[in-house]
Short mmCIF file of C-alpha atoms in Angstrom, two decimals:
data_model
loop_
_atom_site.label_atom_id
_atom_site.label_comp_id
_atom_site.label_asym_id
_atom_site.label_seq_id
_atom_site.Cartn_x
_atom_site.Cartn_y
_atom_site.Cartn_z
CA UNK A 270 -126.60 65.94 71.01
CA UNK A 271 -125.66 66.64 74.69
CA UNK A 272 -125.41 69.99 76.02
CA UNK A 273 -122.14 71.19 77.67
CA UNK A 274 -123.56 70.72 81.12
CA UNK A 275 -124.67 67.26 80.47
CA UNK A 276 -121.23 66.35 78.99
CA UNK A 277 -119.52 67.68 82.04
CA UNK A 278 -122.04 66.12 84.48
CA UNK A 279 -121.70 62.66 82.82
CA UNK A 280 -117.84 63.08 82.51
CA UNK A 281 -117.49 63.87 86.24
CA UNK A 282 -119.75 60.99 87.28
CA UNK A 283 -117.56 58.45 85.05
CA UNK A 284 -114.32 59.78 86.48
CA UNK A 285 -115.74 59.36 90.03
CA UNK A 286 -117.10 56.04 89.46
CA UNK A 287 -113.82 54.74 87.80
CA UNK A 288 -111.11 56.54 89.78
CA UNK A 289 -112.68 57.61 92.94
CA UNK A 290 -112.86 61.02 94.47
CA UNK A 291 -109.13 61.44 95.16
CA UNK A 292 -107.95 60.26 91.76
CA UNK A 293 -110.55 62.50 90.05
CA UNK A 294 -109.35 65.39 91.81
CA UNK A 295 -105.75 64.55 91.04
CA UNK A 296 -106.82 64.21 87.13
CA UNK A 297 -108.69 67.47 87.16
CA UNK A 298 -105.69 69.24 89.04
CA UNK A 299 -103.40 67.92 86.39
CA UNK A 300 -105.37 69.02 83.52
CA UNK A 301 -105.74 72.47 85.04
CA UNK A 302 -101.93 72.49 85.61
CA UNK A 303 -101.22 71.84 81.91
CA UNK A 304 -103.31 74.65 80.79
CA UNK A 305 -101.80 77.15 83.13
CA UNK A 306 -99.16 78.86 80.78
CA UNK A 307 -100.90 77.92 77.49
CA UNK A 308 -104.19 76.16 76.43
CA UNK A 309 -103.81 72.36 76.60
CA UNK A 310 -102.82 70.90 73.47
CA UNK A 311 -105.40 68.07 72.90
CA UNK A 312 -103.76 66.67 69.91
CA UNK A 313 -100.36 66.21 71.67
CA UNK A 314 -102.22 64.76 74.64
CA UNK A 315 -104.18 62.26 72.46
CA UNK A 316 -100.96 61.35 70.65
CA UNK A 317 -99.21 60.53 73.97
CA UNK A 318 -102.13 58.73 75.25
CA UNK A 319 -102.51 56.41 72.37
CA UNK A 320 -98.80 55.95 71.97
CA UNK A 321 -98.82 54.29 75.44
CA UNK A 322 -102.09 52.34 74.92
CA UNK A 323 -101.71 48.63 74.02
CA UNK A 324 -103.67 47.18 70.95
CA UNK A 325 -105.53 44.96 73.27
CA UNK A 326 -106.41 47.80 75.66
CA UNK A 327 -107.66 49.94 72.76
CA UNK A 328 -109.84 47.13 71.22
CA UNK A 329 -111.31 46.26 74.65
CA UNK A 330 -112.24 50.01 75.12
CA UNK A 331 -113.62 50.21 71.62
CA UNK A 332 -115.58 47.11 72.15
CA UNK A 333 -117.06 48.20 75.41
CA UNK A 334 -117.85 51.60 73.96
CA UNK A 335 -120.04 50.11 71.25
CA UNK A 336 -121.59 47.63 73.72
CA UNK A 337 -122.78 50.45 75.77
CA UNK A 338 -124.18 52.48 72.96
CA UNK A 339 -128.05 53.03 72.83
CA UNK A 340 -129.79 51.97 69.72
CA UNK A 341 -132.30 54.44 68.33
#
């Protein structure tokens, strides 16, 4: 299991590699903005995200996820 610091480090690296510095900053700023008045509602965010995700994109992401998993 990864530590919180490792998760944050890997997450930032993935964001920067896939979005770039500016877009990563915008992404984090938006997350912070959502949580200003109340804690972010992860369930609602996830519902909105997956409602707007096509089946093809979902399965492509899922396939990519398992392809990149390390075997023990």
